[in-house]
Every structure is written in structure tokens, then in C-alpha cells.
Short mmCIF file of N, CA and C in Angstrom, two decimals:
data_model
loop_
_atom_site.label_atom_id
_atom_site.label_comp_id
_atom_site.label_asym_id
_atom_site.label_seq_id
_atom_site.Cartn_x
_atom_site.Cartn_y
_atom_site.Cartn_z
N MET A 29 22.70 319.13 296.77
CA MET A 29 23.88 319.59 296.07
C MET A 29 23.50 320.88 295.31
N ASP A 30 24.29 321.87 295.48
CA ASP A 30 23.98 323.14 294.81
C ASP A 30 24.51 323.15 293.37
N GLU A 31 24.15 324.17 292.63
CA GLU A 31 24.49 324.27 291.22
C GLU A 31 26.01 324.37 291.01
N TYR A 32 26.68 325.08 291.90
CA TYR A 32 28.14 325.24 291.80
C TYR A 32 28.83 323.89 291.93
N GLN A 33 28.44 323.10 292.91
CA GLN A 33 29.06 321.79 293.13
C GLN A 33 28.80 320.86 291.96
N ALA A 34 27.58 320.92 291.40
CA ALA A 34 27.25 320.08 290.24
C ALA A 34 28.14 320.46 289.07
N GLY A 35 28.37 321.74 288.86
CA GLY A 35 29.26 322.20 287.79
C GLY A 35 30.69 321.76 288.01
N MET A 36 31.16 321.84 289.24
CA MET A 36 32.53 321.40 289.55
C MET A 36 32.69 319.89 289.35
N ASP A 37 31.65 319.14 289.67
CA ASP A 37 31.70 317.69 289.45
C ASP A 37 31.81 317.36 287.96
N VAL A 38 31.11 318.13 287.14
CA VAL A 38 31.18 317.92 285.69
C VAL A 38 32.60 318.23 285.20
N VAL A 39 33.17 319.33 285.67
CA VAL A 39 34.54 319.70 285.28
C VAL A 39 35.53 318.63 285.72
N THR A 40 35.38 318.12 286.92
CA THR A 40 36.27 317.07 287.44
C THR A 40 36.18 315.82 286.57
N ARG A 41 34.98 315.41 286.21
CA ARG A 41 34.82 314.22 285.35
C ARG A 41 35.44 314.45 283.98
N GLN A 42 35.28 315.65 283.43
CA GLN A 42 35.86 315.96 282.12
C GLN A 42 37.39 315.94 282.20
N ARG A 43 37.95 316.47 283.26
CA ARG A 43 39.41 316.45 283.42
C ARG A 43 39.92 315.03 283.56
N GLN A 44 39.20 314.21 284.33
CA GLN A 44 39.62 312.82 284.50
C GLN A 44 39.57 312.07 283.17
N ALA A 45 38.54 312.33 282.38
CA ALA A 45 38.43 311.67 281.07
C ALA A 45 39.55 312.14 280.14
N ALA A 46 39.85 313.44 280.15
CA ALA A 46 40.94 313.96 279.30
C ALA A 46 42.28 313.40 279.75
N ALA A 47 42.51 313.32 281.05
CA ALA A 47 43.78 312.78 281.56
C ALA A 47 43.92 311.30 281.22
N ALA A 48 42.82 310.57 281.24
CA ALA A 48 42.88 309.13 280.95
C ALA A 48 43.29 308.88 279.50
N ARG A 49 42.98 309.80 278.60
CA ARG A 49 43.35 309.62 277.18
C ARG A 49 44.85 309.78 276.96
N ILE A 50 45.56 310.32 277.92
CA ILE A 50 47.00 310.57 277.75
C ILE A 50 47.82 309.34 278.11
N ARG A 51 47.22 308.35 278.67
CA ARG A 51 47.96 307.14 279.01
C ARG A 51 48.55 306.53 277.75
N LEU A 52 49.82 306.22 277.82
CA LEU A 52 50.51 305.60 276.69
C LEU A 52 50.53 304.09 276.90
N GLY A 53 50.32 303.35 275.84
CA GLY A 53 50.34 301.90 275.94
C GLY A 53 51.73 301.37 276.26
N TRP A 54 51.81 300.12 276.63
CA TRP A 54 53.08 299.49 276.99
C TRP A 54 54.05 299.51 275.81
N TRP A 55 53.49 299.49 274.61
CA TRP A 55 54.29 299.45 273.40
C TRP A 55 55.03 300.75 273.14
N PHE A 56 54.49 301.87 273.64
CA PHE A 56 55.08 303.16 273.33
C PHE A 56 56.49 303.31 273.89
N PRO A 57 56.73 303.09 275.18
CA PRO A 57 58.11 303.21 275.68
C PRO A 57 59.07 302.22 275.02
N VAL A 58 58.58 301.03 274.69
CA VAL A 58 59.44 300.03 274.05
C VAL A 58 59.87 300.53 272.66
N LEU A 59 58.90 300.98 271.87
CA LEU A 59 59.23 301.46 270.53
C LEU A 59 60.07 302.74 270.57
N ILE A 60 59.79 303.62 271.52
CA ILE A 60 60.60 304.84 271.64
C ILE A 60 62.05 304.47 271.97
N ALA A 61 62.23 303.55 272.91
CA ALA A 61 63.58 303.15 273.30
C ALA A 61 64.33 302.54 272.12
N VAL A 62 63.68 301.65 271.40
CA VAL A 62 64.33 301.01 270.25
C VAL A 62 64.63 302.03 269.16
N SER A 63 63.66 302.89 268.86
CA SER A 63 63.87 303.85 267.78
C SER A 63 64.97 304.85 268.12
N TRP A 64 65.01 305.32 269.38
CA TRP A 64 66.08 306.26 269.72
C TRP A 64 67.44 305.56 269.73
N ALA A 65 67.49 304.33 270.21
CA ALA A 65 68.75 303.60 270.21
C ALA A 65 69.26 303.43 268.77
N LEU A 66 68.37 303.12 267.86
CA LEU A 66 68.78 303.00 266.45
C LEU A 66 69.22 304.35 265.89
N ALA A 67 68.45 305.39 266.19
CA ALA A 67 68.78 306.72 265.66
C ALA A 67 70.11 307.22 266.19
N VAL A 68 70.33 307.09 267.48
CA VAL A 68 71.56 307.62 268.08
C VAL A 68 72.77 306.78 267.70
N SER A 69 72.56 305.51 267.43
CA SER A 69 73.69 304.66 267.05
C SER A 69 74.28 305.06 265.71
N SER A 70 73.51 305.77 264.90
CA SER A 70 74.03 306.18 263.58
C SER A 70 75.10 307.25 263.70
N ALA A 71 75.27 307.82 264.89
CA ALA A 71 76.32 308.83 265.08
C ALA A 71 77.71 308.19 265.17
N PHE A 72 77.75 306.87 265.25
CA PHE A 72 79.01 306.14 265.30
C PHE A 72 79.30 305.61 263.90
N PRO A 73 80.56 305.62 263.45
CA PRO A 73 80.88 305.14 262.09
C PRO A 73 80.50 303.68 261.89
N ALA A 74 79.96 303.39 260.71
CA ALA A 74 79.51 302.03 260.40
C ALA A 74 80.65 301.03 260.42
N VAL A 75 81.86 301.48 260.12
CA VAL A 75 83.00 300.56 260.12
C VAL A 75 83.21 299.95 261.51
N GLY A 76 82.92 300.69 262.54
CA GLY A 76 83.05 300.16 263.89
C GLY A 76 82.07 299.05 264.17
N TYR A 77 80.86 299.18 263.64
CA TYR A 77 79.86 298.13 263.84
C TYR A 77 80.19 296.88 263.03
N ARG A 78 80.92 297.06 261.93
CA ARG A 78 81.34 295.88 261.15
C ARG A 78 82.26 294.99 261.98
N HIS A 79 83.05 295.61 262.88
CA HIS A 79 83.90 294.81 263.78
C HIS A 79 83.07 293.90 264.66
N LEU A 80 81.84 294.29 264.94
CA LEU A 80 80.96 293.49 265.79
C LEU A 80 80.12 292.50 264.99
N GLY A 81 80.22 292.56 263.68
CA GLY A 81 79.44 291.67 262.84
C GLY A 81 78.05 292.21 262.52
N ILE A 82 77.83 293.48 262.78
CA ILE A 82 76.54 294.10 262.48
C ILE A 82 76.59 294.59 261.03
N PRO A 83 75.66 294.12 260.19
CA PRO A 83 75.71 294.52 258.77
C PRO A 83 75.34 295.99 258.59
N ASP A 84 75.81 296.54 257.46
CA ASP A 84 75.49 297.93 257.11
C ASP A 84 74.05 298.01 256.61
N LEU A 85 73.20 298.55 257.41
CA LEU A 85 71.82 298.80 257.03
C LEU A 85 71.49 300.22 257.50
N PRO A 86 70.44 300.82 256.99
CA PRO A 86 70.12 302.20 257.39
C PRO A 86 69.42 302.26 258.75
N TYR A 87 70.09 301.76 259.78
CA TYR A 87 69.50 301.73 261.12
C TYR A 87 69.13 303.13 261.61
N GLY A 88 70.04 304.07 261.41
CA GLY A 88 69.80 305.42 261.89
C GLY A 88 68.60 306.07 261.22
N GLN A 89 68.47 305.89 259.92
CA GLN A 89 67.35 306.47 259.20
C GLN A 89 66.03 305.83 259.62
N ILE A 90 66.03 304.52 259.74
CA ILE A 90 64.82 303.82 260.17
C ILE A 90 64.45 304.25 261.59
N GLY A 91 65.43 304.27 262.47
CA GLY A 91 65.18 304.69 263.85
C GLY A 91 64.72 306.13 263.93
N GLY A 92 65.34 307.00 263.14
CA GLY A 92 64.95 308.41 263.14
C GLY A 92 63.53 308.62 262.66
N LEU A 93 63.15 307.92 261.58
CA LEU A 93 61.78 308.03 261.07
C LEU A 93 60.77 307.49 262.08
N LEU A 94 61.08 306.34 262.68
CA LEU A 94 60.18 305.77 263.67
C LEU A 94 60.08 306.68 264.89
N PHE A 95 61.21 307.23 265.34
CA PHE A 95 61.21 308.14 266.49
C PHE A 95 60.37 309.38 266.19
N THR A 96 60.52 309.94 265.00
CA THR A 96 59.74 311.11 264.62
C THR A 96 58.25 310.79 264.59
N ALA A 97 57.90 309.65 264.02
CA ALA A 97 56.49 309.24 263.99
C ALA A 97 55.93 309.06 265.40
N LEU A 98 56.73 308.47 266.29
CA LEU A 98 56.26 308.26 267.66
C LEU A 98 56.15 309.58 268.42
N ILE A 99 57.02 310.53 268.16
CA ILE A 99 56.91 311.84 268.80
C ILE A 99 55.63 312.53 268.32
N VAL A 100 55.28 312.37 267.05
CA VAL A 100 54.03 312.93 266.54
C VAL A 100 52.85 312.27 267.25
N VAL A 101 52.88 310.95 267.40
CA VAL A 101 51.82 310.24 268.13
C VAL A 101 51.74 310.76 269.56
N PHE A 102 52.89 310.93 270.20
CA PHE A 102 52.94 311.44 271.57
C PHE A 102 52.31 312.84 271.65
N SER A 103 52.66 313.71 270.71
CA SER A 103 52.15 315.08 270.77
C SER A 103 50.64 315.12 270.51
N VAL A 104 50.15 314.26 269.64
CA VAL A 104 48.70 314.22 269.39
C VAL A 104 47.98 313.65 270.61
N ARG A 105 48.51 312.56 271.17
CA ARG A 105 47.87 311.95 272.34
C ARG A 105 47.86 312.88 273.54
N CYS A 106 48.92 313.65 273.70
CA CYS A 106 49.04 314.53 274.86
C CYS A 106 48.50 315.93 274.60
N GLY A 107 48.11 316.20 273.38
CA GLY A 107 47.58 317.52 273.06
C GLY A 107 48.63 318.60 272.97
N THR A 108 49.88 318.21 272.76
CA THR A 108 50.95 319.21 272.67
C THR A 108 51.17 319.67 271.24
N ASN A 109 50.31 319.25 270.33
CA ASN A 109 50.45 319.66 268.93
C ASN A 109 49.66 320.92 268.62
N ARG A 110 49.15 321.58 269.62
CA ARG A 110 48.35 322.79 269.43
C ARG A 110 49.24 323.95 269.06
N GLN A 111 48.81 324.72 268.10
CA GLN A 111 49.58 325.86 267.62
C GLN A 111 49.17 327.17 268.28
N ASP A 112 47.99 327.19 268.91
CA ASP A 112 47.41 328.46 269.35
C ASP A 112 47.83 328.90 270.75
N VAL A 113 48.50 328.05 271.50
CA VAL A 113 48.87 328.42 272.88
C VAL A 113 50.30 327.97 273.17
N SER A 114 50.87 328.55 274.19
CA SER A 114 52.19 328.13 274.65
C SER A 114 52.05 326.87 275.49
N LEU A 115 52.78 325.83 275.11
CA LEU A 115 52.67 324.56 275.84
C LEU A 115 53.13 324.69 277.28
N PHE A 116 54.10 325.55 277.51
CA PHE A 116 54.62 325.69 278.86
C PHE A 116 53.63 326.42 279.75
N THR A 117 52.69 327.15 279.15
CA THR A 117 51.63 327.79 279.93
C THR A 117 50.52 326.80 280.21
N VAL A 118 50.13 326.04 279.19
CA VAL A 118 49.05 325.07 279.35
C VAL A 118 49.48 323.91 280.25
N TYR A 119 50.71 323.44 280.05
CA TYR A 119 51.23 322.31 280.84
C TYR A 119 52.48 322.76 281.59
N PRO A 120 52.33 323.30 282.79
CA PRO A 120 53.50 323.80 283.53
C PRO A 120 54.55 322.72 283.81
N SER A 121 54.14 321.47 283.90
CA SER A 121 55.11 320.41 284.17
C SER A 121 56.14 320.29 283.03
N LEU A 122 55.74 320.65 281.82
CA LEU A 122 56.69 320.59 280.71
C LEU A 122 57.82 321.58 280.87
N ARG A 123 57.55 322.69 281.52
CA ARG A 123 58.59 323.70 281.75
C ARG A 123 59.74 323.09 282.55
N ARG A 124 59.43 322.18 283.43
CA ARG A 124 60.46 321.55 284.26
C ARG A 124 61.01 320.27 283.61
N ARG A 125 60.21 319.57 282.83
CA ARG A 125 60.61 318.26 282.33
C ARG A 125 61.20 318.26 280.93
N PHE A 126 60.78 319.17 280.09
CA PHE A 126 61.24 319.18 278.70
C PHE A 126 62.74 319.41 278.57
N PRO A 127 63.35 320.29 279.36
CA PRO A 127 64.81 320.46 279.23
C PRO A 127 65.59 319.18 279.49
N ALA A 128 65.14 318.34 280.40
CA ALA A 128 65.82 317.06 280.65
C ALA A 128 65.77 316.18 279.40
N PHE A 129 64.64 316.19 278.72
CA PHE A 129 64.48 315.41 277.49
C PHE A 129 65.45 315.90 276.42
N VAL A 130 65.51 317.21 276.23
CA VAL A 130 66.40 317.78 275.21
C VAL A 130 67.86 317.48 275.55
N LEU A 131 68.23 317.65 276.81
CA LEU A 131 69.61 317.37 277.22
C LEU A 131 69.97 315.90 277.05
N ALA A 132 69.03 315.01 277.35
CA ALA A 132 69.30 313.58 277.17
C ALA A 132 69.49 313.24 275.69
N CYS A 133 68.66 313.83 274.83
CA CYS A 133 68.80 313.59 273.38
C CYS A 133 70.15 314.09 272.88
N LEU A 134 70.44 315.34 273.17
CA LEU A 134 71.70 315.93 272.68
C LEU A 134 72.92 315.27 273.32
N GLY A 135 72.82 314.97 274.61
CA GLY A 135 73.95 314.34 275.30
C GLY A 135 74.26 312.96 274.76
N SER A 136 73.23 312.16 274.51
CA SER A 136 73.49 310.81 273.99
C SER A 136 74.07 310.88 272.58
N LEU A 137 73.58 311.78 271.77
CA LEU A 137 74.16 311.95 270.44
C LEU A 137 75.62 312.37 270.52
N ALA A 138 75.91 313.30 271.42
CA ALA A 138 77.28 313.78 271.56
C ALA A 138 78.22 312.68 272.03
N VAL A 139 77.77 311.85 272.97
CA VAL A 139 78.63 310.78 273.48
C VAL A 139 78.92 309.76 272.39
N VAL A 140 77.88 309.32 271.67
CA VAL A 140 78.11 308.32 270.62
C VAL A 140 78.96 308.91 269.50
N PHE A 141 78.70 310.14 269.12
CA PHE A 141 79.52 310.80 268.10
C PHE A 141 80.96 310.92 268.59
N GLY A 142 81.14 311.32 269.84
CA GLY A 142 82.48 311.45 270.41
C GLY A 142 83.22 310.13 270.45
N LEU A 143 82.52 309.04 270.77
CA LEU A 143 83.16 307.72 270.75
C LEU A 143 83.67 307.39 269.36
N GLY A 144 82.90 307.71 268.36
CA GLY A 144 83.32 307.42 266.98
C GLY A 144 84.44 308.34 266.52
N TRP A 145 84.39 309.58 266.93
CA TRP A 145 85.38 310.55 266.49
C TRP A 145 86.71 310.38 267.20
N LEU A 146 86.66 310.07 268.49
CA LEU A 146 87.89 309.95 269.28
C LEU A 146 88.54 308.58 269.18
N SER A 147 87.78 307.58 268.81
CA SER A 147 88.35 306.23 268.76
C SER A 147 88.77 305.92 267.33
N ASP A 148 89.35 304.76 267.18
CA ASP A 148 89.72 304.29 265.85
C ASP A 148 88.66 303.32 265.32
N SER A 149 87.43 303.47 265.81
CA SER A 149 86.31 302.61 265.43
C SER A 149 86.59 301.15 265.78
N SER A 150 87.28 300.95 266.88
CA SER A 150 87.59 299.59 267.32
C SER A 150 86.33 298.92 267.86
N SER A 151 86.45 297.62 268.10
CA SER A 151 85.29 296.89 268.58
C SER A 151 84.91 297.32 270.00
N SER A 152 85.88 297.71 270.81
CA SER A 152 85.52 298.15 272.17
C SER A 152 84.76 299.48 272.13
N ALA A 153 85.17 300.38 271.24
CA ALA A 153 84.44 301.64 271.09
C ALA A 153 83.05 301.39 270.51
N ALA A 154 82.96 300.43 269.59
CA ALA A 154 81.65 300.10 269.01
C ALA A 154 80.73 299.52 270.07
N TRP A 155 81.27 298.64 270.95
CA TRP A 155 80.45 298.10 272.05
C TRP A 155 80.02 299.21 272.98
N ALA A 156 80.91 300.14 273.26
CA ALA A 156 80.55 301.27 274.12
C ALA A 156 79.44 302.10 273.47
N ALA A 157 79.51 302.31 272.16
CA ALA A 157 78.47 303.06 271.46
C ALA A 157 77.12 302.33 271.52
N VAL A 158 77.16 301.01 271.38
CA VAL A 158 75.92 300.23 271.47
C VAL A 158 75.33 300.35 272.87
N VAL A 159 76.16 300.24 273.89
CA VAL A 159 75.68 300.35 275.27
C VAL A 159 75.09 301.74 275.53
N VAL A 160 75.80 302.77 275.10
CA VAL A 160 75.29 304.14 275.28
C VAL A 160 73.96 304.31 274.54
N ALA A 161 73.85 303.79 273.33
CA ALA A 161 72.62 303.91 272.56
C ALA A 161 71.45 303.21 273.25
N VAL A 162 71.68 302.02 273.77
CA VAL A 162 70.62 301.28 274.46
C VAL A 162 70.20 302.00 275.74
N VAL A 163 71.17 302.44 276.52
CA VAL A 163 70.85 303.18 277.75
C VAL A 163 70.12 304.47 277.43
N ALA A 164 70.58 305.17 276.40
CA ALA A 164 69.93 306.42 276.00
C ALA A 164 68.49 306.17 275.56
N GLY A 165 68.25 305.07 274.86
CA GLY A 165 66.87 304.73 274.48
C GLY A 165 65.99 304.53 275.70
N GLY A 166 66.51 303.84 276.70
CA GLY A 166 65.75 303.66 277.93
C GLY A 166 65.48 304.96 278.65
N VAL A 167 66.48 305.83 278.68
CA VAL A 167 66.32 307.13 279.35
C VAL A 167 65.28 307.98 278.62
N ILE A 168 65.33 308.01 277.30
CA ILE A 168 64.36 308.79 276.52
C ILE A 168 62.95 308.24 276.73
N ALA A 169 62.80 306.92 276.75
CA ALA A 169 61.49 306.33 277.00
C ALA A 169 60.97 306.72 278.38
N PHE A 170 61.84 306.67 279.38
CA PHE A 170 61.44 307.09 280.73
C PHE A 170 61.03 308.55 280.75
N LEU A 171 61.81 309.41 280.10
CA LEU A 171 61.51 310.84 280.13
C LEU A 171 60.18 311.17 279.44
N LEU A 172 59.89 310.51 278.34
CA LEU A 172 58.60 310.75 277.68
C LEU A 172 57.44 310.25 278.53
N THR A 173 57.63 309.12 279.19
CA THR A 173 56.59 308.61 280.09
C THR A 173 56.41 309.57 281.26
N TRP A 174 57.49 310.11 281.77
CA TRP A 174 57.46 311.09 282.86
C TRP A 174 56.77 312.38 282.43
N MET A 175 57.04 312.82 281.20
CA MET A 175 56.38 314.01 280.69
C MET A 175 54.88 313.78 280.52
N ALA A 176 54.48 312.61 280.05
CA ALA A 176 53.05 312.29 279.92
C ALA A 176 52.38 312.27 281.29
N ALA A 177 53.06 311.74 282.30
CA ALA A 177 52.49 311.75 283.65
C ALA A 177 52.33 313.18 284.16
N GLY A 178 53.28 314.04 283.85
CA GLY A 178 53.17 315.44 284.24
C GLY A 178 52.01 316.13 283.56
N ILE A 179 51.81 315.84 282.28
CA ILE A 179 50.69 316.42 281.55
C ILE A 179 49.37 315.94 282.13
N ARG A 180 49.29 314.65 282.46
CA ARG A 180 48.07 314.13 283.11
C ARG A 180 47.80 314.88 284.41
N GLY A 181 48.85 315.09 285.20
CA GLY A 181 48.69 315.81 286.45
C GLY A 181 48.26 317.26 286.23
N ASP A 182 48.81 317.90 285.20
CA ASP A 182 48.41 319.27 284.88
C ASP A 182 46.95 319.33 284.49
N ILE A 183 46.49 318.36 283.74
CA ILE A 183 45.08 318.34 283.34
C ILE A 183 44.20 318.14 284.56
N LEU A 184 44.57 317.23 285.44
CA LEU A 184 43.74 316.96 286.62
C LEU A 184 43.68 318.15 287.57
N THR A 185 44.76 318.90 287.65
CA THR A 185 44.79 320.04 288.58
C THR A 185 44.44 321.36 287.89
N GLY A 186 44.19 321.32 286.60
CA GLY A 186 43.88 322.54 285.88
C GLY A 186 45.11 323.37 285.57
N GLY A 187 46.29 322.76 285.56
CA GLY A 187 47.51 323.47 285.23
C GLY A 187 48.09 324.28 286.38
N GLN A 188 47.55 324.11 287.56
CA GLN A 188 48.10 324.84 288.71
C GLN A 188 49.37 324.18 289.16
N ARG A 189 50.33 325.00 289.54
CA ARG A 189 51.62 324.45 290.02
C ARG A 189 51.41 323.66 291.29
N ARG A 190 52.11 322.53 291.33
CA ARG A 190 52.04 321.69 292.52
C ARG A 190 53.32 321.79 293.28
#
């Protein structure tokens, strides 16, 4: 084995080790889904949830804080918290995947807010808001898992477009 191949083997092992650290535990998508569902549900008036028997508690604030904390954990685990470089340059997969995440966040907020604004906060609108919030939580969890997989792939390939 020549010196070049030995060096490339070392780089490959280092990339594999770095990519392995980006794996998110089973708990991460579950907590992200729950936290986003709680956060987005706060866009619907509380009076509508009272029709369903759900007590007035600060669900949105708790969900928002938990979601923010989990996004910080995600950015530290994935190395996207770096200030010195453009993330879209370091991780080209984010250039394609991040807009879907932003659209899903904004879209789910808009739908739940629209349900509350356009309806009379009836129980059917409240049920629709709950369903949208739960589905949105699942979508956000999937998108973050998908983004982490893209980052792992970028690390393994050295950021080259696939």
C-alpha cells in the first residue's frame, strides 16, 4: 500500500467516524414531533380547545421552548452551529432540504392560525387544528431526520454533489 492510499484510508475512517456522530437517537424525532405539535397548536385560540375539554395551559410556550432546545441539540450534533462558514457550502444537501423544512414550519403555522381565524373556534375546527398540529409534528420530525441523513452523506462524500 502506498503512502497516498494510506492517507486516503485515514481520511475515510475520519469521515465515517464524523458521520456516525450525526445519528440522532430514537427519542429525537419523537420529541421534535411532540414539541412542534404543541408549539403550532398555540396558533389556534384556546377557547376552541376548551370545547374539546383540553385545559388552558401554556402548551405553545412549553412546546416552543422544547423545540428550540432540540434544534440547538440538532445543530450541535450536526455541526451546523458553526459561525465561520456557510452551511450551504459545507453541507450541499441542506441547500436542497432546508427550504422544505422552512415551508413546512410556516405552512403548518399558517393553516392552524387560519383555522382559528376563519372559524368560530368550534369543536370541529379545534379537532382540525389538533390533527394539523400532529401531522405537522410528524412532518417536521421526518424533515429533520432527512436533513441529518443528508449531512451524513455530505460528510462521507466530502460535500461533493451527488
